[in-house]
Short mmCIF file of C-alpha atoms in Angstrom, two decimals:
data_model
loop_
_atom_site.label_atom_id
_atom_site.label_comp_id
_atom_site.label_asym_id
_atom_site.label_seq_id
_atom_site.Cartn_x
_atom_site.Cartn_y
_atom_site.Cartn_z
CA MET A 14 -0.06 -0.27 -0.32
CA LYS A 15 0.70 3.13 -0.48
CA ASP A 16 2.29 5.60 2.01
CA PRO A 17 -0.73 7.20 3.23
CA ARG A 18 0.62 11.09 3.20
CA ASP A 19 0.38 10.56 -0.87
CA ILE A 20 -3.61 9.86 -0.33
CA ILE A 21 -4.45 12.28 1.70
CA LYS A 22 -3.28 15.57 -0.43
CA ARG A 23 -4.95 18.51 1.29
CA PRO A 24 -7.41 19.81 3.67
CA ILE A 25 -10.14 21.28 1.36
CA ILE A 26 -11.04 24.56 3.92
CA THR A 27 -13.91 26.46 2.73
CA GLU A 28 -17.40 27.83 3.83
CA ALA A 29 -19.15 24.96 2.98
CA SER A 30 -16.81 22.60 4.27
CA SER A 31 -16.80 24.50 7.44
CA ASP A 32 -19.61 23.93 8.42
CA LEU A 33 -19.78 19.71 7.51
CA MET A 34 -17.45 19.59 10.43
CA GLU A 35 -19.71 20.68 13.06
CA ASN A 36 -20.86 16.57 12.10
CA LEU A 37 -17.29 15.73 12.32
CA LYS A 38 -17.13 15.55 8.61
CA TYR A 39 -14.09 16.58 6.96
CA THR A 40 -13.17 17.10 3.51
CA PHE A 41 -9.92 16.21 1.46
CA GLU A 42 -8.47 16.31 -1.71
CA VAL A 43 -7.17 12.72 -2.23
CA ASP A 44 -5.14 11.60 -5.00
CA VAL A 45 -7.35 10.20 -8.22
CA ASN A 46 -6.60 6.23 -7.83
CA ALA A 47 -7.65 6.03 -4.54
CA THR A 48 -10.09 3.86 -2.53
CA LYS A 49 -12.46 4.75 -0.15
CA ILE A 50 -11.06 1.91 1.21
CA ASP A 51 -7.52 3.10 0.66
CA ILE A 52 -8.65 6.98 2.44
CA LYS A 53 -9.98 5.43 5.23
CA HIS A 54 -7.08 3.55 5.80
CA ALA A 55 -5.13 6.79 5.26
CA VAL A 56 -6.84 9.38 7.81
CA GLN A 57 -7.09 7.11 10.23
CA GLU A 58 -3.60 6.17 10.31
CA ILE A 59 -2.80 10.19 9.89
CA PHE A 60 -4.73 11.56 12.46
CA LYS A 61 -5.51 8.73 15.21
CA VAL A 62 -8.72 8.48 14.79
CA LYS A 63 -11.55 6.22 13.37
CA VAL A 64 -13.23 6.23 10.43
CA LYS A 65 -17.09 5.85 9.75
CA LYS A 66 -17.98 6.30 6.16
CA VAL A 67 -16.45 7.90 3.32
CA ASN A 68 -18.29 9.43 -0.02
CA THR A 69 -16.09 10.29 -3.06
CA LEU A 70 -16.54 12.06 -6.01
CA ASN A 71 -14.51 13.22 -8.87
CA MET A 72 -13.60 16.77 -9.98
CA PRO A 73 -13.64 16.79 -14.03
CA LYS A 74 -10.95 18.76 -15.43
CA LYS A 75 -12.21 21.71 -17.20
CA PRO A 76 -10.90 23.66 -20.24
CA LYS A 77 -8.62 26.78 -19.92
CA ARG A 78 -7.25 28.58 -22.06
CA TYR A 79 -3.82 31.81 -21.20
CA GLY A 80 -3.60 33.37 -24.72
CA ARG A 81 -4.03 31.26 -27.65
CA HIS A 82 -2.57 27.66 -25.75
CA SER A 83 -5.44 26.02 -24.72
CA GLY A 84 -5.76 23.07 -21.72
CA TYR A 85 -7.24 21.70 -18.96
CA THR A 86 -6.74 22.09 -15.25
CA SER A 87 -5.78 18.69 -13.74
CA GLU A 88 -8.95 16.12 -12.70
CA TRP A 89 -9.11 15.63 -8.93
CA LYS A 90 -10.45 13.56 -6.46
CA LYS A 91 -12.94 14.86 -3.17
CA ALA A 92 -13.56 12.99 -0.77
CA TYR A 93 -15.35 14.02 2.40
CA VAL A 94 -14.79 11.23 5.37
CA THR A 95 -17.37 10.57 8.26
CA LEU A 96 -15.78 10.37 11.57
CA THR A 97 -17.88 7.46 13.96
CA ASP A 98 -19.78 9.69 16.48
CA ASP A 99 -17.92 9.50 19.62
CA SER A 100 -14.83 10.84 17.88
CA LYS A 101 -13.09 14.16 18.70
CA PRO A 102 -12.91 16.33 16.12
CA LEU A 103 -9.47 17.72 14.13
CA ASP A 104 -7.95 20.50 15.56
CA PHE A 105 -5.58 20.55 12.72
CA PHE A 106 -8.14 21.80 10.34
CA GLU A 107 -8.83 24.99 12.60
CA THR A 108 -4.75 25.77 12.77
CA VAL A 109 -4.45 25.72 9.18
CA MET B 12 -13.62 47.37 37.43
CA ASN B 13 -11.20 49.20 39.53
CA THR B 14 -10.05 52.55 39.04
CA ASN B 15 -7.00 54.36 41.66
CA TRP B 16 -6.19 57.60 41.11
CA GLU B 17 -2.50 59.06 41.92
CA LYS B 18 -1.67 62.04 42.02
CA THR B 19 1.74 62.32 40.92
CA GLU B 20 2.13 66.60 40.33
CA LYS B 21 0.05 69.42 41.63
CA ASN B 22 -2.55 69.42 38.56
CA THR B 23 -1.44 65.84 37.33
CA GLY B 24 -2.07 62.40 37.66
CA ILE B 25 -1.90 58.90 37.08
CA LEU B 26 -4.98 57.01 36.90
CA LYS B 27 -4.95 53.15 36.85
CA VAL B 28 -7.90 51.35 35.17
CA GLU B 29 -8.75 47.57 35.83
CA VAL B 30 -11.01 45.83 32.98
CA GLU B 31 -12.01 42.24 33.80
CA ALA B 32 -12.10 40.36 31.71
CA GLU B 33 -15.21 39.15 30.16
CA LYS B 34 -15.15 42.77 28.90
CA VAL B 35 -12.49 42.04 27.10
CA THR B 36 -13.63 38.98 25.82
CA VAL B 37 -16.61 41.06 24.30
CA ALA B 38 -14.58 44.04 22.72
CA LEU B 39 -12.53 41.44 21.31
CA ASP B 40 -15.62 39.72 19.07
CA LYS B 41 -16.76 43.74 18.52
CA ALA B 42 -13.49 43.90 16.96
CA PHE B 43 -13.80 40.81 14.70
CA LYS B 44 -16.59 41.54 13.71
CA LYS B 45 -15.26 45.24 12.56
CA VAL B 46 -12.10 42.94 11.33
CA VAL B 47 -13.87 40.37 10.03
CA ASN B 48 -16.11 42.14 6.92
CA LYS B 49 -12.58 43.05 5.62
CA ILE B 50 -10.39 40.58 5.39
CA ASN B 51 -10.25 37.84 2.33
CA VAL B 52 -9.48 34.18 3.03
CA PRO B 53 -9.69 31.84 0.25
CA GLY B 54 -12.47 29.73 -0.06
CA PHE B 55 -14.47 32.25 1.87
CA ARG B 56 -17.31 34.95 1.19
CA LYS B 57 -16.35 38.31 2.57
CA GLY B 58 -17.23 38.70 5.98
CA LYS B 59 -18.21 34.21 6.50
CA VAL B 60 -14.76 33.69 8.43
CA PRO B 61 -15.36 31.74 11.37
CA ARG B 62 -14.52 32.85 14.20
CA ALA B 63 -11.64 29.61 14.68
CA ILE B 64 -10.17 29.57 11.74
CA PHE B 65 -10.09 33.51 11.42
CA ASP B 66 -8.02 33.24 14.74
CA ALA B 67 -5.88 30.25 13.67
CA ARG B 68 -4.80 32.15 10.33
CA PHE B 69 -4.36 36.02 11.64
CA GLY B 70 -3.55 35.32 15.21
CA VAL B 71 -6.39 36.87 18.27
CA GLU B 72 -3.06 39.10 18.40
CA SER B 73 -3.86 41.41 15.29
CA LEU B 74 -7.52 41.85 16.89
CA TYR B 75 -5.97 43.64 19.91
CA GLN B 76 -5.53 46.74 18.47
CA ASP B 77 -8.79 47.29 17.83
CA ALA B 78 -10.82 45.22 21.13
CA ILE B 79 -8.37 48.53 22.41
CA ASP B 80 -9.90 50.92 20.82
CA ILE B 81 -13.58 50.31 21.49
CA ILE B 82 -13.07 49.54 24.87
CA LEU B 83 -10.70 52.17 26.39
CA PRO B 84 -12.97 55.23 25.77
CA ASP B 85 -16.05 53.38 27.60
CA ALA B 86 -13.87 52.68 29.98
CA TYR B 87 -12.08 55.98 30.47
CA SER B 88 -14.63 57.59 30.58
CA GLN B 89 -16.00 55.50 33.66
CA ALA B 90 -13.59 55.80 34.94
CA ILE B 91 -13.08 59.13 35.10
CA ASP B 92 -17.19 59.32 36.69
CA GLU B 93 -15.60 56.86 39.31
CA SER B 94 -12.80 58.41 41.07
CA GLY B 95 -14.68 61.61 40.97
CA ILE B 96 -11.94 63.59 38.79
CA GLU B 97 -12.16 66.68 36.21
CA PRO B 98 -9.47 66.29 33.73
CA ILE B 99 -8.82 69.17 31.28
CA ASP B 100 -7.19 67.58 28.49
CA ARG B 101 -6.82 64.56 26.41
CA PRO B 102 -5.06 61.43 28.89
CA GLU B 103 -1.53 59.82 27.86
CA ILE B 104 -2.80 56.56 27.46
CA ASP B 105 -0.07 53.55 28.48
CA ILE B 106 -1.52 49.79 28.39
CA GLU B 107 -0.42 48.03 30.86
CA GLN B 108 -1.52 44.73 29.67
CA PHE B 109 -4.35 43.22 27.39
CA GLU B 110 -4.91 39.71 26.62
CA LYS B 111 -7.67 37.47 26.21
CA GLY B 112 -9.35 35.89 29.20
CA LYS B 113 -7.22 38.44 31.36
CA THR B 114 -8.08 41.86 33.06
CA PHE B 115 -7.14 44.96 30.89
CA ILE B 116 -4.63 46.95 33.04
CA PHE B 117 -4.32 51.11 31.59
CA THR B 118 -3.02 53.77 32.54
CA ALA B 119 -3.95 57.06 31.96
CA LYS B 120 -1.46 60.22 32.55
CA VAL B 121 -4.19 62.85 32.98
CA GLU B 122 -4.17 66.64 34.05
CA VAL B 123 -7.42 67.62 35.94
CA LYS B 124 -8.46 70.78 37.04
CA PRO B 125 -6.97 73.23 39.26
CA GLU B 126 -7.98 73.74 42.86
CA VAL B 127 -7.62 76.96 43.93
CA GLU B 128 -6.70 78.10 47.00
CA LEU B 129 -9.07 81.37 48.19
CA GLY B 130 -8.29 84.31 49.03
CA ALA B 131 -10.78 86.37 50.40
CA TYR B 132 -13.65 86.71 48.33
CA LYS B 133 -16.27 88.09 50.99
CA GLY B 134 -16.43 91.52 52.36
CA LEU B 135 -13.62 92.72 49.73
CA GLU B 136 -12.93 96.24 50.06
CA VAL B 137 -13.09 97.85 46.65
CA GLU B 138 -13.27 101.83 45.10
CA GLU B 139 -16.50 102.92 43.88
CA LYS B 140 -17.15 104.09 40.62
CA ASP B 141 -18.96 107.85 40.52
CA PHE B 142 -22.27 106.28 38.54
CA SER B 143 -24.57 109.05 39.03
CA VAL B 144 -26.51 111.18 36.31
CA SER B 145 -25.80 114.63 36.99
CA GLU B 146 -27.58 117.91 35.73
CA GLU B 147 -25.07 118.59 32.24
CA GLN B 148 -25.04 114.80 31.20
CA VAL B 149 -28.42 115.71 30.86
CA GLU B 150 -28.29 118.81 29.37
CA LEU B 151 -25.42 117.38 27.25
CA GLU B 152 -27.87 114.99 25.70
CA LEU B 153 -30.04 117.21 25.45
CA LYS B 154 -27.92 119.29 22.68
CA SER B 155 -27.18 116.50 20.96
CA ALA B 156 -31.20 115.65 19.93
CA GLN B 157 -31.01 120.03 20.08
CA GLN B 158 -28.33 119.24 17.00
CA ARG B 159 -30.08 116.51 15.01
CA SER B 160 -32.47 118.00 15.34
CA ALA B 161 -31.55 120.68 13.43
CA GLU B 162 -32.64 122.21 10.17
CA LEU B 163 -29.94 123.78 7.33
CA ILE B 164 -31.25 127.16 6.55
CA SER B 165 -30.08 129.44 3.78
CA VAL B 166 -28.61 132.43 4.82
CA GLU B 167 -28.32 135.50 2.09
CA GLU B 168 -26.46 138.15 3.35
CA GLY B 169 -23.59 138.47 5.79
CA THR B 170 -19.92 135.78 5.36
CA ALA B 171 -19.51 132.73 6.45
CA GLU B 172 -18.82 131.24 9.83
CA ASN B 173 -17.77 128.45 11.33
CA GLY B 174 -20.15 126.07 12.06
CA ASP B 175 -21.62 127.03 8.43
CA THR B 176 -22.19 124.41 5.85
CA ALA B 177 -20.59 125.60 2.49
CA VAL B 178 -21.90 125.39 -1.18
CA ILE B 179 -18.85 125.88 -3.48
CA ASP B 180 -17.28 125.22 -6.31
CA PHE B 181 -13.82 124.76 -6.45
CA THR B 182 -10.17 123.98 -8.98
CA GLY B 183 -6.99 122.73 -7.65
CA TYR B 184 -3.71 123.92 -9.91
CA LEU B 185 -0.03 122.81 -8.35
CA GLU B 186 2.47 124.52 -9.89
CA GLY B 187 -0.64 126.11 -12.29
CA GLU B 188 -1.95 122.57 -13.85
CA LYS B 189 -5.44 121.37 -12.43
CA PHE B 190 -4.13 117.71 -10.18
CA GLU B 191 -6.62 114.81 -9.64
CA GLY B 192 -9.44 114.78 -7.31
CA GLY B 193 -8.70 118.65 -7.02
CA GLU B 194 -12.10 119.99 -8.45
CA ALA B 195 -15.77 119.79 -7.43
CA GLU B 196 -18.56 121.42 -8.09
CA ASN B 197 -21.72 122.46 -5.08
CA HIS B 198 -19.51 120.70 -2.55
CA GLN B 199 -20.78 120.64 0.29
CA LEU B 200 -18.86 121.44 3.46
CA GLU B 201 -19.14 122.19 6.88
CA LEU B 202 -17.37 124.68 8.46
CA GLY B 203 -14.60 123.66 11.36
CA SER B 204 -15.46 119.96 10.15
CA GLY B 205 -12.09 119.15 9.38
CA GLN B 206 -13.15 117.55 6.63
CA PHE B 207 -10.86 119.28 4.08
CA ILE B 208 -7.29 119.46 4.62
CA PRO B 209 -5.70 122.23 7.82
CA GLY B 210 -6.03 126.15 6.58
CA PHE B 211 -8.92 125.49 3.70
CA GLU B 212 -11.90 125.74 5.68
CA ASP B 213 -10.31 128.54 7.95
CA GLN B 214 -9.83 130.57 5.12
CA VAL B 215 -13.98 130.25 3.47
CA VAL B 216 -14.88 131.80 6.42
CA GLY B 217 -15.07 135.12 5.66
CA MET B 218 -17.08 135.07 2.44
CA SER B 219 -19.92 135.56 1.43
CA ALA B 220 -22.43 134.41 -1.37
CA GLY B 221 -21.23 134.26 -4.68
CA GLU B 222 -17.58 136.10 -3.96
CA GLU B 223 -14.80 133.93 -5.70
CA LYS B 224 -11.45 132.99 -3.73
CA ASP B 225 -8.11 131.73 -4.49
CA ILE B 226 -7.38 129.56 -1.88
CA GLU B 227 -3.92 128.79 -0.75
CA VAL B 228 -3.23 125.77 1.30
CA THR B 229 0.09 123.94 2.00
CA PHE B 230 -0.98 120.10 1.64
CA PRO B 231 0.65 118.28 4.79
CA GLU B 232 3.69 116.04 4.46
CA GLU B 233 1.66 112.83 5.85
CA TYR B 234 -1.10 113.72 2.86
CA GLN B 235 -2.34 109.91 0.77
CA ALA B 236 -1.31 110.74 -2.38
CA GLU B 237 1.84 110.67 -3.62
CA GLU B 238 2.66 113.60 -5.31
CA LEU B 239 1.19 116.06 -3.54
CA LYS B 240 2.31 116.31 -0.16
CA GLY B 241 3.86 117.99 1.30
CA LYS B 242 3.35 121.35 -2.02
CA ASP B 243 1.64 124.46 -2.28
CA VAL B 244 -1.30 124.48 -4.09
CA VAL B 245 -3.74 127.26 -5.09
CA PHE B 246 -7.73 127.23 -5.18
CA LYS B 247 -10.28 128.79 -6.94
CA VAL B 248 -12.71 128.53 -4.95
CA LYS B 249 -16.53 130.75 -5.95
CA LEU B 250 -19.00 130.34 -2.77
CA HIS B 251 -22.33 129.70 -4.21
CA GLU B 252 -24.55 129.28 -0.55
CA ILE B 253 -24.10 129.84 2.94
CA LYS B 254 -25.86 127.04 4.89
CA ARG B 255 -26.80 128.14 8.26
CA LYS B 256 -27.99 125.74 10.75
CA ASN B 257 -30.67 126.53 12.97
CA LEU B 258 -31.30 124.84 16.52
CA PRO B 259 -34.58 124.62 17.29
CA GLU B 260 -35.33 126.10 20.66
CA LEU B 261 -35.02 124.45 23.41
CA ASP B 262 -39.22 124.63 24.40
CA ASP B 263 -42.56 122.42 24.98
CA GLU B 264 -42.49 122.71 20.72
CA PHE B 265 -39.44 121.20 20.34
CA ALA B 266 -39.78 118.50 23.42
CA LYS B 267 -43.37 117.64 21.11
CA ASP B 268 -41.47 117.04 17.91
CA VAL B 269 -38.63 114.56 19.13
CA SER B 270 -40.88 112.71 21.40
CA GLU B 271 -43.88 111.48 22.66
CA PHE B 272 -43.63 114.67 25.37
CA GLU B 273 -45.97 117.60 25.63
CA THR B 274 -43.49 119.56 27.51
CA LEU B 275 -39.68 119.70 27.79
CA ALA B 276 -39.47 118.88 31.23
CA GLU B 277 -40.96 115.59 31.15
CA TYR B 278 -38.64 114.34 27.92
CA LYS B 279 -35.53 115.82 30.37
CA GLU B 280 -36.90 113.94 33.03
CA ASP B 281 -37.31 110.75 30.50
CA LEU B 282 -33.90 111.70 29.11
CA LYS B 283 -32.63 111.64 32.91
CA LYS B 284 -33.92 108.21 33.00
CA ASN B 285 -32.19 107.26 30.19
CA LEU B 286 -29.34 107.83 31.57
CA GLU B 287 -29.29 106.84 34.96
CA GLU B 288 -30.44 103.12 34.04
CA ALA B 289 -26.91 102.47 31.45
CA LYS B 290 -24.99 104.17 34.20
CA GLU B 291 -27.10 101.66 36.80
CA LYS B 292 -26.41 98.79 33.82
CA GLU B 293 -22.68 99.71 33.87
CA GLN B 294 -22.70 100.40 37.16
CA GLN B 295 -23.54 97.24 37.97
CA GLN B 296 -20.98 95.59 35.26
CA TYR B 297 -18.30 97.48 36.36
CA ARG B 298 -18.86 95.87 40.38
CA GLU B 299 -19.27 92.23 38.88
CA SER B 300 -15.11 92.58 36.90
CA VAL B 301 -14.69 94.07 40.43
CA VAL B 302 -14.96 92.32 42.87
CA ILE B 303 -14.06 88.94 40.23
CA GLU B 304 -10.54 90.28 39.67
CA LYS B 305 -10.15 91.09 43.41
CA ALA B 306 -11.40 87.66 44.29
CA ALA B 307 -9.21 86.63 41.77
CA ALA B 308 -6.57 88.61 42.22
CA ASN B 309 -6.58 87.24 46.35
CA ALA B 310 -7.01 83.33 45.16
CA THR B 311 -4.01 81.13 44.23
CA VAL B 312 -4.52 78.90 41.29
CA GLU B 313 -1.66 78.06 39.43
CA ILE B 314 -3.86 77.66 35.52
CA PRO B 315 -2.45 75.18 33.17
CA GLU B 316 -1.95 75.45 29.26
CA PRO B 317 -3.83 73.66 27.91
CA MET B 318 -7.49 75.26 29.54
CA VAL B 319 -5.82 78.63 28.05
CA LYS B 320 -5.47 77.05 25.28
CA HIS B 321 -9.20 75.10 25.36
CA GLU B 322 -10.37 79.05 26.47
CA VAL B 323 -8.68 80.88 23.21
CA ASP B 324 -10.11 77.98 21.03
CA HIS B 325 -13.16 79.19 21.54
CA MET B 326 -12.52 83.01 21.62
CA LEU B 327 -11.37 81.75 18.11
CA GLN B 328 -14.68 80.47 17.31
CA ASP B 329 -16.66 82.84 18.86
CA PHE B 330 -14.46 85.41 17.18
CA ALA B 331 -14.77 83.38 14.31
CA TYR B 332 -18.41 82.85 14.36
CA ARG B 333 -19.29 87.30 15.27
CA LEU B 334 -16.75 87.88 10.99
CA ARG B 335 -19.17 85.60 9.50
CA MET B 336 -21.87 87.18 10.43
CA GLN B 337 -20.45 90.50 8.76
CA GLY B 338 -19.80 88.02 5.34
CA MET B 339 -16.09 87.81 6.62
CA GLU B 340 -13.86 83.99 6.59
CA MET B 341 -11.42 83.61 8.90
CA GLU B 342 -8.85 83.98 6.22
CA GLN B 343 -9.86 87.04 4.83
CA TYR B 344 -9.36 88.51 8.11
CA PHE B 345 -6.10 87.38 8.56
CA GLN B 346 -5.13 88.78 4.61
CA PHE B 347 -6.63 92.42 5.62
CA SER B 348 -5.60 92.78 8.98
CA GLY B 349 -1.74 91.27 8.25
CA GLN B 350 -1.95 89.02 11.00
CA THR B 351 -1.66 85.08 11.53
CA GLU B 352 -3.39 82.99 13.47
CA GLU B 353 -0.65 82.54 15.88
CA GLN B 354 -0.11 86.20 16.65
CA LEU B 355 -3.91 86.61 17.47
CA ARG B 356 -3.61 83.51 19.66
CA GLU B 357 -1.10 85.14 21.13
CA GLN B 358 -2.82 88.30 21.36
CA MET B 359 -5.75 86.36 22.87
CA SER B 360 -3.42 84.12 25.53
CA GLU B 361 -3.61 86.87 28.00
CA ASP B 362 -7.39 87.25 28.04
CA GLY B 363 -8.00 83.88 27.96
CA LYS B 364 -5.83 82.75 31.20
CA LYS B 365 -7.69 85.53 32.78
CA ARG B 366 -11.10 84.21 32.55
CA VAL B 367 -10.19 81.00 33.11
CA LEU B 368 -8.62 82.36 36.18
CA ASN B 369 -12.23 83.96 36.56
CA ASN B 370 -14.48 80.94 36.25
CA LEU B 371 -11.78 78.56 37.99
CA VAL B 372 -12.75 81.27 41.06
CA LEU B 373 -16.15 81.85 40.46
CA GLU B 374 -16.25 77.45 40.46
CA ALA B 375 -14.49 77.30 43.67
CA ILE B 376 -16.43 79.50 45.60
CA THR B 377 -19.77 77.82 43.76
CA ILE B 378 -18.45 74.66 46.26
CA GLU B 379 -17.26 76.37 48.97
CA GLU B 380 -20.82 77.88 49.49
CA LYS B 381 -22.55 75.10 47.85
CA ILE B 382 -24.24 77.33 45.54
CA GLU B 383 -26.94 75.25 44.00
CA VAL B 384 -29.32 75.86 42.04
CA SER B 385 -32.69 74.02 41.98
CA ASP B 386 -34.74 73.00 39.42
CA GLU B 387 -37.11 75.03 39.59
CA ALA B 388 -34.77 77.58 39.37
CA LEU B 389 -33.62 76.26 36.37
CA GLU B 390 -36.59 76.05 34.90
CA GLU B 391 -37.08 79.96 34.83
CA GLU B 392 -34.80 80.50 32.92
CA PHE B 393 -35.74 77.94 30.45
CA ASN B 394 -38.95 80.56 30.80
CA LYS B 395 -37.08 83.70 30.25
CA LEU B 396 -34.70 82.42 27.23
CA ALA B 397 -38.39 81.11 25.64
CA GLU B 398 -39.38 84.36 25.64
CA GLN B 399 -36.10 86.22 24.65
CA TYR B 400 -36.04 83.67 22.12
CA GLN B 401 -39.63 83.31 20.93
CA ARG B 402 -40.16 80.26 20.90
CA SER B 403 -41.98 77.43 23.32
CA VAL B 404 -40.04 75.83 26.32
CA GLU B 405 -39.94 72.65 24.95
CA GLU B 406 -38.32 73.66 21.86
CA MET B 407 -35.52 76.04 24.34
CA LYS B 408 -34.91 72.25 26.09
CA GLU B 409 -34.50 70.75 22.97
CA ILE B 410 -32.18 72.89 21.51
CA TYR B 411 -29.83 73.26 24.24
CA LYS B 412 -29.95 69.66 24.88
CA SER B 413 -28.78 68.88 21.21
CA ASN B 414 -26.19 71.28 22.11
CA GLY B 415 -25.38 69.10 25.07
CA ASN B 416 -25.36 72.30 26.77
CA ASP B 417 -28.35 72.16 29.45
CA GLU B 418 -26.12 71.26 32.04
CA ALA B 419 -24.05 73.91 30.92
CA LEU B 420 -26.67 76.61 32.07
CA ARG B 421 -27.55 75.30 35.54
CA LYS B 422 -23.33 76.01 35.71
CA ASP B 423 -24.41 79.35 34.43
CA LEU B 424 -26.82 80.36 36.88
CA THR B 425 -24.55 78.66 39.47
CA ILE B 426 -21.50 81.28 38.88
CA ARG B 427 -24.14 83.85 38.66
CA LYS B 428 -25.26 83.23 41.89
CA ALA B 429 -21.55 83.17 42.97
CA ILE B 430 -20.91 87.08 41.33
CA ASP B 431 -24.34 88.28 43.34
CA LEU B 432 -22.87 86.60 46.26
CA LEU B 433 -20.06 88.44 45.91
CA VAL B 434 -21.30 91.57 44.70
CA GLU B 435 -23.94 91.64 47.74
CA THR B 436 -20.92 90.99 50.74
CA SER B 437 -17.68 94.01 48.95
CA GLN B 438 -18.07 96.98 50.21
CA TRP B 439 -17.91 99.80 48.56
CA VAL B 440 -15.76 102.71 49.04
CA PRO B 441 -16.16 105.61 47.63
CA ALA B 442 -13.35 106.74 45.31
CA ALA B 443 -11.05 109.44 45.98
CA GLU B 444 -10.43 110.49 42.66
CA GLU B 445 -11.76 108.90 39.45
CA ALA B 446 -9.51 105.16 39.45
CA ASP B 447 -8.30 103.99 36.70
CA THR B 448 -11.07 102.33 33.87
CA GLU B 449 -10.11 98.63 34.25
CA GLU B 450 -10.86 96.15 31.72
CA ALA B 451 -14.01 94.74 31.83
CA THR B 452 -13.29 91.26 32.15
CA GLU B 453 -16.26 88.97 30.90
CA SER B 454 -17.80 87.25 33.67
CA GLU B 455 -18.98 84.61 32.62
CA GLU B 456 -20.01 83.76 28.60
CA LYS B 457 -23.67 83.34 27.60
CA SER B 458 -23.83 80.30 25.87
CA GLU B 459 -25.20 80.14 22.02
CA ALA B 460 -28.53 79.31 21.54
#
């Protein structure tokens, strides 16, 4: 298995995601090829918490132009990780 | 809240204030609400950043300055109330401790109103001036009324005399040439009025109507026209007409003409009464200013500079206001008089000092004598003012309140009372000679409504 820190790329902190945090739901950008199982293990490993479930979705690539050069933004995978009800909130998010 | 007032010097002291930690938290929250609308955090719309994220990103410390700005004015004024001091200038504030969850401690170095050591102020011996109305003064008044109602009557015969008005044509020649401004026709010249250059009017005296004459005069050295200074000139003058003042007879007829009285005696009586009233007012003012000055001279006070500055500010404002009533702006005045603002301030500071001193002394007297103004008296004053300005009492109060002056009026009244007390208790010694007229200091400033 890959290193957990290669699977979890960064936390997503936005208005929407910070609202979700109240329900112990944390949002990450993860490796495109990671499975829910991978993500679950990675989060448990890094934050030492218990994960209840993982929802994922693929964020599509988007066409972008810069002058006459055109290209795409990268595709990426977003994961909502819900912790078990008795978990403590991750203070990592608050301090970033 | 905890306050501790400690005097360090005569008029200055240090006020140490401790504010509870809860208030600090409240202030921080308020500060956050203010700041949050101005910051940008990616992922959040403006003003929607949660407190936790803000704290993590910027640190609570970034809120301290704003929080202090919020908490300090209230805390300061509350501390002033609690300690009962009367500051006269902005305080020098020193923050000793400000931290989340801890008490907020600051010290303020303030200058306070100086303590007045009153000298003698009751039973002062003061020289009285003579304010009685003499027969001559009435006579003088009557004469001027007579002059005012005099008619000019043309005199056919005889020669011009001093006091007459001569109607003349004149042309001036300087070394045989006409000069500018030296020519006029049908000019009315009152002889002996000093309107023309010296020597001219004297030479018109003695001329008769229709006569022509060359008048030789020398312009004075300090004449305004450069080319005429000290020059000998010749004026060709033609006298058209002599008008003489016809003074009306001082009799009942005259009294009827100039006043609503039937007889001269009545008119005289009225003149006397008016004079007496004016004198009485003058006397009252004189007495007030003299006793205040005496009481102030007997008291020992150290007048702090800021108070004088405030007073001068006030005087300047007042001055500017009066100028504006005449349609002049401050800048124009400075240009016109060639004075700078500093110079004007310098000039006013002497007067300002005096006023401050007088006010301080009077205030001290009100405290010493426990002079107080009841609400009823205040009400009465409002009624009076309302009548004076033709407004309703409520309106008057509203005006005063909006200016923050409703307490100032009460203060005015107490000070008035103090002045009355001074005047009443003083002993008036008749002046041996004509006393020097002392500059009347305005004892009390009426607050502008």
